[in-house]
PDB file of C-alpha atoms in Angstrom:
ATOM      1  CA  UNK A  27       0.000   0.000   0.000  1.00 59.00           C
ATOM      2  CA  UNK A  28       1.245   3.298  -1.135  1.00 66.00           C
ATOM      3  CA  UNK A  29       0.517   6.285   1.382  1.00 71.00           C
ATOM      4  CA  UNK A  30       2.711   8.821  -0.583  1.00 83.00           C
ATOM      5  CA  UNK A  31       1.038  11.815  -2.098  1.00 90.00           C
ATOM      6  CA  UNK A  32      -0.064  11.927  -5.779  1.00 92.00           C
ATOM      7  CA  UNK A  33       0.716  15.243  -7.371  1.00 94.00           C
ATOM      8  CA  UNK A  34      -2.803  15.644  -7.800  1.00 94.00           C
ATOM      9  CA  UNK A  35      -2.901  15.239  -3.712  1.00 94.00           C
ATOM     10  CA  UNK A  36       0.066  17.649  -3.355  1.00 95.00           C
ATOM     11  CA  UNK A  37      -1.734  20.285  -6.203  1.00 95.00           C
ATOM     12  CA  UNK A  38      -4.948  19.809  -4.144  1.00 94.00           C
ATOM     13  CA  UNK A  39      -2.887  20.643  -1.041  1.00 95.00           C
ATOM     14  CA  UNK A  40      -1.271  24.072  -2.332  1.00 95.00           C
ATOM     15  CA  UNK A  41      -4.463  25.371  -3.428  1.00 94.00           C
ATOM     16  CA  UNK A  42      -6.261  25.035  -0.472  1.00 94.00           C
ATOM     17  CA  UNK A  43      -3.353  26.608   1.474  1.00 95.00           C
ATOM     18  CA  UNK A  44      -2.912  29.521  -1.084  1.00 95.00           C
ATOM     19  CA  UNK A  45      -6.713  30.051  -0.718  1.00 94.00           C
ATOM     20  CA  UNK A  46      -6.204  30.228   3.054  1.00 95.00           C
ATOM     21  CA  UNK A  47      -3.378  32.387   3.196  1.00 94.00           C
ATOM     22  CA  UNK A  48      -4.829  34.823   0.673  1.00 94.00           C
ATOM     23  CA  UNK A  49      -8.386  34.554   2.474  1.00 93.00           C
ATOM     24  CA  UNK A  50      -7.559  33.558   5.943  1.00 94.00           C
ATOM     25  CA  UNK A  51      -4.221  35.063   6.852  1.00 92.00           C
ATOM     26  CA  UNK A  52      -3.243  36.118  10.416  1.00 92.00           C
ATOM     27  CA  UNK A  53      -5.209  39.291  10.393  1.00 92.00           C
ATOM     28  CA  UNK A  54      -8.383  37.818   9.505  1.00 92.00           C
ATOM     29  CA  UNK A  55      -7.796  35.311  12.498  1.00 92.00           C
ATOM     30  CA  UNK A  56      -6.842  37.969  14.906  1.00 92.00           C
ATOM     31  CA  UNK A  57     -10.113  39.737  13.193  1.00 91.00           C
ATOM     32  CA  UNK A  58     -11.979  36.825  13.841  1.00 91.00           C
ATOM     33  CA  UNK A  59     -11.074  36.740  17.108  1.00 90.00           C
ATOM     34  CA  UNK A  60     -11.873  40.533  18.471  1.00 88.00           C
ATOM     35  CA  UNK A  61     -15.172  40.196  16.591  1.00 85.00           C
ATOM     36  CA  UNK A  62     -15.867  37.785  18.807  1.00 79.00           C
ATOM     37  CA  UNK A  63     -16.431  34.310  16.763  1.00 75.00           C
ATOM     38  CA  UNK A  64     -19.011  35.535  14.174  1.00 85.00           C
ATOM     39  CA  UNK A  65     -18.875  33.723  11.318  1.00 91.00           C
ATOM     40  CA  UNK A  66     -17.694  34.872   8.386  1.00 92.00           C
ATOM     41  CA  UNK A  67     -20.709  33.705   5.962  1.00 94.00           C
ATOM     42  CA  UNK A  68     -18.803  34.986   2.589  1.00 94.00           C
ATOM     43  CA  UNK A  69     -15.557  33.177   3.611  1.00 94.00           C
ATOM     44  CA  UNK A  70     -17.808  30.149   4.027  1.00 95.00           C
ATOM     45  CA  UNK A  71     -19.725  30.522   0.442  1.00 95.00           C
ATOM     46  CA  UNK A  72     -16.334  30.966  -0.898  1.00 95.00           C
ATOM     47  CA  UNK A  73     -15.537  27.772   0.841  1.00 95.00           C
ATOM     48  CA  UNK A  74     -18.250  26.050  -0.719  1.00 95.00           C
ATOM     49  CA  UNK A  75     -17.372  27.752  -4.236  1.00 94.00           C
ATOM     50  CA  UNK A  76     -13.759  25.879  -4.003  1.00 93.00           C
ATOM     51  CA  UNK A  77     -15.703  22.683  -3.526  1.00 94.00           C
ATOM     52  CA  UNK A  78     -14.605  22.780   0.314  1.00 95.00           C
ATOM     53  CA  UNK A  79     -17.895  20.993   0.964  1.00 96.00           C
ATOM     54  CA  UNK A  80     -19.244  18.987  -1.668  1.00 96.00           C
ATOM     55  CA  UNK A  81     -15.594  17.889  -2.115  1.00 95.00           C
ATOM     56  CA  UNK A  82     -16.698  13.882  -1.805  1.00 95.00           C
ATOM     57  CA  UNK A  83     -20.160  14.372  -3.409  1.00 94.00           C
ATOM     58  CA  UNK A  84     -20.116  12.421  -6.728  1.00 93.00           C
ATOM     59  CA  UNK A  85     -19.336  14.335  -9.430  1.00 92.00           C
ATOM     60  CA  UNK A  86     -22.952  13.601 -11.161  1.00 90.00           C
ATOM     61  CA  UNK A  87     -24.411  15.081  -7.654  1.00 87.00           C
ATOM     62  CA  UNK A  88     -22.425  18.387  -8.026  1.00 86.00           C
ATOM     63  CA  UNK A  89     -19.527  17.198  -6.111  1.00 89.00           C
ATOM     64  CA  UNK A  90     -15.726  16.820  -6.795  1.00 91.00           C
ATOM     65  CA  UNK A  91     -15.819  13.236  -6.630  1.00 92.00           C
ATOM     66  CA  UNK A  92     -12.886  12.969  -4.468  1.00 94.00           C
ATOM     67  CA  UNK A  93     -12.522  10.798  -1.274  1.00 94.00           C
ATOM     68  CA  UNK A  94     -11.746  10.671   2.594  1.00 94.00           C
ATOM     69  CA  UNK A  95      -7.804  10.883   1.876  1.00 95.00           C
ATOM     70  CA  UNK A  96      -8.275  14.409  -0.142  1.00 96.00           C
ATOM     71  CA  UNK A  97     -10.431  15.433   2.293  1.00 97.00           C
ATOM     72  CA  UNK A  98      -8.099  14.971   5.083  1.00 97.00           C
ATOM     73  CA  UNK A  99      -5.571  17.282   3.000  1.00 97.00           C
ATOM     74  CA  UNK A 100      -8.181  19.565   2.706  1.00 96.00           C
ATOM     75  CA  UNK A 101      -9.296  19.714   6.697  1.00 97.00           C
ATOM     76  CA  UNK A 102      -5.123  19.690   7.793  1.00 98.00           C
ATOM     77  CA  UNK A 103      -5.250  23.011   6.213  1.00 97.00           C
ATOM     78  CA  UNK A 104      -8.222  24.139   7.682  1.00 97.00           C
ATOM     79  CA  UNK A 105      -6.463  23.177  11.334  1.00 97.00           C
ATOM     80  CA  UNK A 106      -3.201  24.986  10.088  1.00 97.00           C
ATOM     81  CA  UNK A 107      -4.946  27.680   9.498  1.00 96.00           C
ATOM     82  CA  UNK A 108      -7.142  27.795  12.379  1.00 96.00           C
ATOM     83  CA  UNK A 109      -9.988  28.352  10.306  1.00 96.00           C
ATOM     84  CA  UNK A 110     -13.339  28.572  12.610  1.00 96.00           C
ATOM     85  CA  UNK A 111     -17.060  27.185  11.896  1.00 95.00           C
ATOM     86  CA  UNK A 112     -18.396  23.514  11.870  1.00 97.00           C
ATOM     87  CA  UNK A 113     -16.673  22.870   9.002  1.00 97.00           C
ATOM     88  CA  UNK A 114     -17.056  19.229   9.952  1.00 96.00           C
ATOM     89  CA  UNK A 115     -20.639  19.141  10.085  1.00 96.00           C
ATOM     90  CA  UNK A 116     -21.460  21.130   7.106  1.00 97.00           C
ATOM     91  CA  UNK A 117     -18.621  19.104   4.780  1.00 97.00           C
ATOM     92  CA  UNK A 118     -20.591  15.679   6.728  1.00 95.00           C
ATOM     93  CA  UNK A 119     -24.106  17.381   5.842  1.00 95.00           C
ATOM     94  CA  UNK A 120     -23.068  18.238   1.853  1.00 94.00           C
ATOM     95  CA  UNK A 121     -25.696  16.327  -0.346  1.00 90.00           C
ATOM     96  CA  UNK A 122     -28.101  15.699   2.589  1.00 93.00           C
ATOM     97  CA  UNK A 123     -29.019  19.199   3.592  1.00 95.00           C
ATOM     98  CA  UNK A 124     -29.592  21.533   0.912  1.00 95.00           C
ATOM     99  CA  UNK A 125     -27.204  24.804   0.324  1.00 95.00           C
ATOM    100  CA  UNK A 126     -24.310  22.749   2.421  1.00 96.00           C
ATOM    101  CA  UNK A 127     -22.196  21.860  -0.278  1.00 95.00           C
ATOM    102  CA  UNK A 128     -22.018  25.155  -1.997  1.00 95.00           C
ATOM    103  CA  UNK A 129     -21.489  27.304   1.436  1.00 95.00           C
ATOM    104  CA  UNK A 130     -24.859  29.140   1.414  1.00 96.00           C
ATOM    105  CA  UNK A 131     -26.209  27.028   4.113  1.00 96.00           C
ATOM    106  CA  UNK A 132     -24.039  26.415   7.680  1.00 97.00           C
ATOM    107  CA  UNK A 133     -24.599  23.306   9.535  1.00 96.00           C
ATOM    108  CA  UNK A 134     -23.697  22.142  12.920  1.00 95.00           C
ATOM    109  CA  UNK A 135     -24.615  18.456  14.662  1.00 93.00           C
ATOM    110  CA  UNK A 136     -24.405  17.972  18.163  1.00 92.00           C
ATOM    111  CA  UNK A 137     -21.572  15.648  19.377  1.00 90.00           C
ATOM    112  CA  UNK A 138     -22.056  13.969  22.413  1.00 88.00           C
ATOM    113  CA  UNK A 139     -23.744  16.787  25.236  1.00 90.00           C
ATOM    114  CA  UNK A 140     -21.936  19.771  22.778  1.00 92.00           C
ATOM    115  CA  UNK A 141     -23.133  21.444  19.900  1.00 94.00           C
ATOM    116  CA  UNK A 142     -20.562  24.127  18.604  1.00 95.00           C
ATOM    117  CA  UNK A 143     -21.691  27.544  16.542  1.00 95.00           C
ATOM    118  CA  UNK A 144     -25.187  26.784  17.672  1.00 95.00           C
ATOM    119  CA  UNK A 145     -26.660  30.331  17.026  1.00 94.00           C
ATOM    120  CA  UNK A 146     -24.717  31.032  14.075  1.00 93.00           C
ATOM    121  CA  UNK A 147     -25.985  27.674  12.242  1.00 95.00           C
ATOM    122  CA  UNK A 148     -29.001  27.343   9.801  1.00 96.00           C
ATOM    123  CA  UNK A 149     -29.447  23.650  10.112  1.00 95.00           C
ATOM    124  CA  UNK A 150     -28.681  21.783  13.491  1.00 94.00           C
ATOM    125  CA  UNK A 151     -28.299  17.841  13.269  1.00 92.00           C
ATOM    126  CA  UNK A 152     -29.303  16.615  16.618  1.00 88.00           C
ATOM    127  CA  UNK A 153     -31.622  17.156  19.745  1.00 87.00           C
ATOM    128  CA  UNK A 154     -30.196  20.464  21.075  1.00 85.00           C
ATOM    129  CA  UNK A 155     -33.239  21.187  22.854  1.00 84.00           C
ATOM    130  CA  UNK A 156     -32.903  23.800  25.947  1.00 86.00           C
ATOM    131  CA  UNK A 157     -28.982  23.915  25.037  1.00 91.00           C
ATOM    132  CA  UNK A 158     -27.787  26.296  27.121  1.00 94.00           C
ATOM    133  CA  UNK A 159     -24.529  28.370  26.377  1.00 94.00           C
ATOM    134  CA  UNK A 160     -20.971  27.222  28.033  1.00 93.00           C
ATOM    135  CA  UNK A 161     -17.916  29.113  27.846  1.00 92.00           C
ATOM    136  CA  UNK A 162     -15.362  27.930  25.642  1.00 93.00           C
ATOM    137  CA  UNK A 163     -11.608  28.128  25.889  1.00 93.00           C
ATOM    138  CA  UNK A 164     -10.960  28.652  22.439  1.00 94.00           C
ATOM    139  CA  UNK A 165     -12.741  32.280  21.389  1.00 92.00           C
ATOM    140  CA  UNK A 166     -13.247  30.890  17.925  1.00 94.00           C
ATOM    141  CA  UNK A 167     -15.302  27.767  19.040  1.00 95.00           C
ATOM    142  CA  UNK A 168     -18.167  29.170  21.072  1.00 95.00           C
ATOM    143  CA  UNK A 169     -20.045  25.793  22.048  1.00 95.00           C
ATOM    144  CA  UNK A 170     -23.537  24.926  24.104  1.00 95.00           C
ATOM    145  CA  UNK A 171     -24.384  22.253  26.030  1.00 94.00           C
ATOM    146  CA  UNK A 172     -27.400  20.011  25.911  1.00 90.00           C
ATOM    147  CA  UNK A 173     -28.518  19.264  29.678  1.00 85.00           C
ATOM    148  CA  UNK A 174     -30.715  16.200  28.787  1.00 74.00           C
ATOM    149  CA  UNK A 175     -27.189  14.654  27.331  1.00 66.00           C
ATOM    150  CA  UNK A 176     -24.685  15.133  29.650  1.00 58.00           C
ATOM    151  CA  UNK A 177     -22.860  12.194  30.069  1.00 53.00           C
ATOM    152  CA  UNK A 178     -23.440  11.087  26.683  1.00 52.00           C
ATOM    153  CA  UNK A 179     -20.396   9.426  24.890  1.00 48.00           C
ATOM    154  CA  UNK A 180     -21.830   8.867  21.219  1.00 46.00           C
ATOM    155  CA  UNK A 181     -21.773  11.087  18.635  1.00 49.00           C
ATOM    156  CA  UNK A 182     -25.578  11.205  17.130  1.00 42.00           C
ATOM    157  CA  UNK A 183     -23.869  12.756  14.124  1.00 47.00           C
ATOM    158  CA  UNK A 184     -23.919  10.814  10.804  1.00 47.00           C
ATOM    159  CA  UNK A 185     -20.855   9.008   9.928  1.00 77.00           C
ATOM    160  CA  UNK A 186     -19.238   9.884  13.057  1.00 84.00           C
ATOM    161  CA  UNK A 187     -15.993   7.655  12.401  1.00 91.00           C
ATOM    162  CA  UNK A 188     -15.577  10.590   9.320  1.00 94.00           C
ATOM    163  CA  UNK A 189     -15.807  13.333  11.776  1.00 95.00           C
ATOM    164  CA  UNK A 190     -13.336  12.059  13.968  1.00 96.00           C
ATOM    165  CA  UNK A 191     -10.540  11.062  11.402  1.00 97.00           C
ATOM    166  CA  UNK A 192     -11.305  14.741   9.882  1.00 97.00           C
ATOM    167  CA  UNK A 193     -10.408  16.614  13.387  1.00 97.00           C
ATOM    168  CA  UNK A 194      -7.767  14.415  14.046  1.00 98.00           C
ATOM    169  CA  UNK A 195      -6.477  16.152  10.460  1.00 98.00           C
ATOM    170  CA  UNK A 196      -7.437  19.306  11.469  1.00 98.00           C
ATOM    171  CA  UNK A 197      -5.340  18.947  14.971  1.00 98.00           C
ATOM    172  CA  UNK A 198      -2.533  17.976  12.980  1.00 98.00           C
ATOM    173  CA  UNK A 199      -2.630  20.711  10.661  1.00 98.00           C
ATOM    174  CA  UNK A 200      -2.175  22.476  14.015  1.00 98.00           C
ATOM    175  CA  UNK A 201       0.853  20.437  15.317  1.00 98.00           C
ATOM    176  CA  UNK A 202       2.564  21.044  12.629  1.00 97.00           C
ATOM    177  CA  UNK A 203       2.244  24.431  12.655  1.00 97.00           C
ATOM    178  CA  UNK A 204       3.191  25.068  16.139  1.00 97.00           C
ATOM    179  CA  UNK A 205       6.383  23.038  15.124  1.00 98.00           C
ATOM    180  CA  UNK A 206       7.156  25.252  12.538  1.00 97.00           C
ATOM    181  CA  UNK A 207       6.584  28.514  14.714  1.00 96.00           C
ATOM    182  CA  UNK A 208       8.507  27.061  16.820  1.00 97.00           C
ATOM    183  CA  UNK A 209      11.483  26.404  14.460  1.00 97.00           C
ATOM    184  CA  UNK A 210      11.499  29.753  13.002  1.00 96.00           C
ATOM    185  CA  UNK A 211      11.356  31.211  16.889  1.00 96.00           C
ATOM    186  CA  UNK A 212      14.061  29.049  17.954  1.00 96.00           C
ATOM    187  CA  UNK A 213      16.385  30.584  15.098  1.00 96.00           C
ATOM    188  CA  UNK A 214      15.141  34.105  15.062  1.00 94.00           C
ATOM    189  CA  UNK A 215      15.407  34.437  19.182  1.00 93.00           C
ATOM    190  CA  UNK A 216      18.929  35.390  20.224  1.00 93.00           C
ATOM    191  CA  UNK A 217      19.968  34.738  23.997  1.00 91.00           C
ATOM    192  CA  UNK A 218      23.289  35.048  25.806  1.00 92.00           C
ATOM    193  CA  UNK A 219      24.579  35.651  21.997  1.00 92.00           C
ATOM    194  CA  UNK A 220      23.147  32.520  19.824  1.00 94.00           C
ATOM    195  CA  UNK A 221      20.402  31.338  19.003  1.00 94.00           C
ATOM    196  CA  UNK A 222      18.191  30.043  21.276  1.00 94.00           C
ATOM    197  CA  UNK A 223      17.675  26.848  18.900  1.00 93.00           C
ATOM    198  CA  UNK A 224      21.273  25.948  19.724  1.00 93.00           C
ATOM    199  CA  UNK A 225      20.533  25.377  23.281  1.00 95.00           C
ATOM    200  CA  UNK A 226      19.931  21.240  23.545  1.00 95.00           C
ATOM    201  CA  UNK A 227      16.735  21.743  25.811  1.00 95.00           C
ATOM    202  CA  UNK A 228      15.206  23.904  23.243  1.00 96.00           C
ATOM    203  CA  UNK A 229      16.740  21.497  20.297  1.00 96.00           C
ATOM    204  CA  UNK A 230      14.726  18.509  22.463  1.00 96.00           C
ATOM    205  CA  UNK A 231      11.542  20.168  22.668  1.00 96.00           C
ATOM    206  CA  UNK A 232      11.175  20.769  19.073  1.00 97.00           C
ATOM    207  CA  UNK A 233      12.922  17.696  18.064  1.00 97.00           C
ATOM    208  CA  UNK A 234       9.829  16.163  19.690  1.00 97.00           C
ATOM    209  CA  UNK A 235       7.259  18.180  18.326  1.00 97.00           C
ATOM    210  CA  UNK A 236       8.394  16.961  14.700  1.00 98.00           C
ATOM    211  CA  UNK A 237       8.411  13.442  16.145  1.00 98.00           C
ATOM    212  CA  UNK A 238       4.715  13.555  17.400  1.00 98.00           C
ATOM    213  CA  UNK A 239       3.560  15.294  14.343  1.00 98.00           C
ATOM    214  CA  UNK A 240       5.283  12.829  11.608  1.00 97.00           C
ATOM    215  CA  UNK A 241       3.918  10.042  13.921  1.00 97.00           C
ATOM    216  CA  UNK A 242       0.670  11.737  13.725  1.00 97.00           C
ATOM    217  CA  UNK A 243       0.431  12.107   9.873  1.00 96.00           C
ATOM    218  CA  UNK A 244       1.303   8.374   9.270  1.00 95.00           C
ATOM    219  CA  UNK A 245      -1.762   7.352  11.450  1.00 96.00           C
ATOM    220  CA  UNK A 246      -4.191  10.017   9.672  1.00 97.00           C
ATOM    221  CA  UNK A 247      -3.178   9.539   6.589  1.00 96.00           C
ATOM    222  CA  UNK A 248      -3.019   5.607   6.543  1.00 95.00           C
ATOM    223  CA  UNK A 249      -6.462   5.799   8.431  1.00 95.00           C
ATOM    224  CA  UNK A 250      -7.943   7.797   5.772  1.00 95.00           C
ATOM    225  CA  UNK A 251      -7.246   4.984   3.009  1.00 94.00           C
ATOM    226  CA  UNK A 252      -8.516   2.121   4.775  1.00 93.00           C
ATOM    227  CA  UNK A 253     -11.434   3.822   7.173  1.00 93.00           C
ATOM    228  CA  UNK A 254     -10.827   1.358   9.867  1.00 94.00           C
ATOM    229  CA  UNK A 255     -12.729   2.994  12.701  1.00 94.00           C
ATOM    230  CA  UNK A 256     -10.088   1.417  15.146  1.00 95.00           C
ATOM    231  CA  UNK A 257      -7.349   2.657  12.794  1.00 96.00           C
ATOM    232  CA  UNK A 258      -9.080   5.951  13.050  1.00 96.00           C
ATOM    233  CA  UNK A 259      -9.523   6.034  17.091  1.00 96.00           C
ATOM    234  CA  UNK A 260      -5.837   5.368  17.277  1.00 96.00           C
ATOM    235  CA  UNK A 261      -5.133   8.403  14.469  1.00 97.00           C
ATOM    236  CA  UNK A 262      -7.327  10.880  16.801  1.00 97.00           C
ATOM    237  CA  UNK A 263      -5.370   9.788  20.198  1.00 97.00           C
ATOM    238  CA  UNK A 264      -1.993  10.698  18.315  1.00 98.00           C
ATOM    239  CA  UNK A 265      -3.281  13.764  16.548  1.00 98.00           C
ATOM    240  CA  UNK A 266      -4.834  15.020  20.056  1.00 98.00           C
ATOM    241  CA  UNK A 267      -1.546  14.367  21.825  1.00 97.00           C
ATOM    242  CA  UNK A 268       0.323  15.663  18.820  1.00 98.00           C
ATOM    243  CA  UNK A 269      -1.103  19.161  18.773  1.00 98.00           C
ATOM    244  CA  UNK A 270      -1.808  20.080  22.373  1.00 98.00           C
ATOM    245  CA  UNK A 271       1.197  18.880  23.406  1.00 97.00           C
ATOM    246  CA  UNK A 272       2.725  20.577  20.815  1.00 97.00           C
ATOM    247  CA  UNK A 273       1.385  23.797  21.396  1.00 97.00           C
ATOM    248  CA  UNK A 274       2.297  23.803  25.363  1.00 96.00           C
ATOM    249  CA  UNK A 275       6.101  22.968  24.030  1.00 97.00           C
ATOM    250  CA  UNK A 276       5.836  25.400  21.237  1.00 97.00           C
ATOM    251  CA  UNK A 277       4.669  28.227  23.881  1.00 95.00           C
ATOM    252  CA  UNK A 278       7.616  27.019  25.864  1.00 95.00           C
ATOM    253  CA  UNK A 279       9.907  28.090  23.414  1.00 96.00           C
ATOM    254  CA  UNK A 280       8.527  31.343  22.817  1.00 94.00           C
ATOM    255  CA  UNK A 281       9.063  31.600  26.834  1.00 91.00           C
ATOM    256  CA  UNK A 282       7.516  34.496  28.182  1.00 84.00           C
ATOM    257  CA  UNK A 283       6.548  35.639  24.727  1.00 84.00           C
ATOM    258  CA  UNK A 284       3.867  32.850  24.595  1.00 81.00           C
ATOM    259  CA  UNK A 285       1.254  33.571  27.137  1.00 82.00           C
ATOM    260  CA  UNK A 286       0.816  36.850  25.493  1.00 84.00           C
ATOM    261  CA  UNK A 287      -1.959  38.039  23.390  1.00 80.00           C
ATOM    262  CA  UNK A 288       0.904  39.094  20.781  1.00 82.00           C
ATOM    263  CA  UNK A 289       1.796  35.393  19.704  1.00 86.00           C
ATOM    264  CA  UNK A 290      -0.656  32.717  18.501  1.00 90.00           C
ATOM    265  CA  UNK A 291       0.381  30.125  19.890  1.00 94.00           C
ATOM    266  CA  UNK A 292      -2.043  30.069  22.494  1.00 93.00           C
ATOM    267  CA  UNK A 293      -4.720  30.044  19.895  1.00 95.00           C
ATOM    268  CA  UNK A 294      -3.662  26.581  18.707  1.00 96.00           C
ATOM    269  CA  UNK A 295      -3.204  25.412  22.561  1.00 96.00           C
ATOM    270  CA  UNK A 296      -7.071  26.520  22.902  1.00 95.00           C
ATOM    271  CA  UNK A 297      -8.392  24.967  19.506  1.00 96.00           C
ATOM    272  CA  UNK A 298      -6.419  21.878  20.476  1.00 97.00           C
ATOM    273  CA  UNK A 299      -8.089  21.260  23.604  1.00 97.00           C
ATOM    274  CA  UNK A 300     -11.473  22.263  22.157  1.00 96.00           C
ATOM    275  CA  UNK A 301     -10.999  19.165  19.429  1.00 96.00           C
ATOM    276  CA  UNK A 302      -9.159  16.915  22.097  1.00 96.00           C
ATOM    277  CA  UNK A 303     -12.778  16.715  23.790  1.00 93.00           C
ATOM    278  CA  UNK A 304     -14.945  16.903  20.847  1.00 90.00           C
ATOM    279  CA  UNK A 305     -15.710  13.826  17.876  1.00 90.00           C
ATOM    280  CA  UNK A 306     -14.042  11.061  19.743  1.00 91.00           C
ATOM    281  CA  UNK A 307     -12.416  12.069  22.966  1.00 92.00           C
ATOM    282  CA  UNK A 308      -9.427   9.842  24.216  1.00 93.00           C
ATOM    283  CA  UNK A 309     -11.424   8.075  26.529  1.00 92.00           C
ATOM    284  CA  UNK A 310     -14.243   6.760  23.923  1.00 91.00           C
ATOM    285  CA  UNK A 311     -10.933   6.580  21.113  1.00 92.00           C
ATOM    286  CA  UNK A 312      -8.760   4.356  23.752  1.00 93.00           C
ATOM    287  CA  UNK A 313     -12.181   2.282  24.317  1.00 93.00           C
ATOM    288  CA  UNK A 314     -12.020   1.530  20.541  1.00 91.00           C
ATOM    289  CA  UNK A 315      -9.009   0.504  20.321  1.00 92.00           C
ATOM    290  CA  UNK A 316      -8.788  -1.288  23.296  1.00 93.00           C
ATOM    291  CA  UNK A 317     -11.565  -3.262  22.250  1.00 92.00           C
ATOM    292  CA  UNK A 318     -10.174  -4.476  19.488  1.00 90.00           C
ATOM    293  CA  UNK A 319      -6.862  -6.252  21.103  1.00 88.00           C
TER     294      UNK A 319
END
């Protein structure tokens, strides 16, 4: 079995992350943020425009006719990026609910006792009945709870083994993007007259940041091409452990820098801990794969 990109893959990849960058850059995050998580419905129909959404609709539907592995690409991006919404939802609800695959329609599902973007969504999958607002870590992930679930371990989302292998891609878009903010920190910082990436503690921390993230990709990736569901629950627990761990030794290396508002990596420590709990936390992930020894 061949898990190396195609160039097709790889073409698919660069687009997606030129799109970002050009649409999504750092100031539209940090925009994002201040405005308080509102969702930005022409980023989203431009989204659906790119084929974001109907991305693994057949072709003769409307779609791209492309499958879980390019859409993996597609949502490490997103997680890169830190691009906000229920992506995951709407890209789950494209060809089911109408408007979802081209972006005009936004659709969330609840996951277990949480439904995120609840009052910014058209379409809600799920009982959400008297959810009731909870705060959220992450600024860009504003979430409710639903009382008459707590507790509740199962996703009642469609095709729930999809959602989790596509936020285990989007948390290692963010691992690897902590690793390479922390890279270009670690040779940009100058202490005691080097570099601070010459120091071995520093050299260890990111050393293992790559480590966790490469790990990481292998699982997603192969995951993605055979849809194993325990394959999958093992991809999520690395992925999870891959970018919040990550981002706490990425903010270590920006030191006091870090815990600021001025650098993001905090952003990604929040997002990460936000999808750590949400479509297959490690307890219900370990479950699956313990249950399958």
């Amino acid at each position: 079995m061949d898990f190396r990109l195609t160039e097709d893959q790889k073409a698919l990849r660069a687009g997606v992350r030129e799109l970002l960058a050009r649409r999504f850059d750092r100031d539209a995050l940090r925009a994002a943020v201040d405005a308080g998580g509102t969702l930005d419905r022409a980023l989203w129909r431009e989204l659906g425009a790119a084929g974001f959404f109907a991305l693994r609709l057949p072709e003769e539907a409307g779609g791209v006719g492309l499958g879980l592995p390019e859409a993996v690409l597609l949502f490490e991006e997103a997680g890169r990026a830190l691009l906000p919404g229920p992506l995951i939802a709407t890209h789950l609800a494209a060809g089911e609910v109408p408007g979802a695959a081209e972006g005009e329609v936004v659709v969330t599902a609840r996951d277990g006792a949480l439904v995120e973007w609840l009052d910014a969504a058209d379409v809600v999958l799920g009982e959400t009945g008297e959810a009731v607002p909870v705060r959220s870590v992450d600024p860009l992930t504003p979430l409710h709870r639903v009382p008459s679930a707590a507790g509740t371990a199962v996703s009642v989302a469609p095709r729930a083994g999809a959602a989790a292998l596509l936020s285990a891609a989007e948390q290692l878009g963010s691992a690897s993007a902590t690793t390479d903010m922390a890279v270009a920190y670690a040779k940009d910082r100058i202490q005691f007259g080097q570099a601070i990436g010459g120091f071995q503690a520093v050299k260890h921390l990111c050393a293992g940041m790559l480590v966790r993230t490469e790990l990481a990709r292998a699982a997603v990736y192969a995951a993605a091409v055979t849809a194993d569901p325990v394959e999958i629950a093992g991809a999520k627990l690395l992925a999870d452990e891959a970018a919040v761990r990550g981002a706490r030794d990425c903010l270590q290396v920006h030191g006091g820098m870090g815990f600021t508002w001025e650098a993001d990596v905090h952003l990604h420590l929040k997002r990460a801990w936000v999808r750590a709990e949400r479509w297959m936390p490690a307890a219900a992930a370990e479950e699956a794969v313990a249950a399958a020894l």
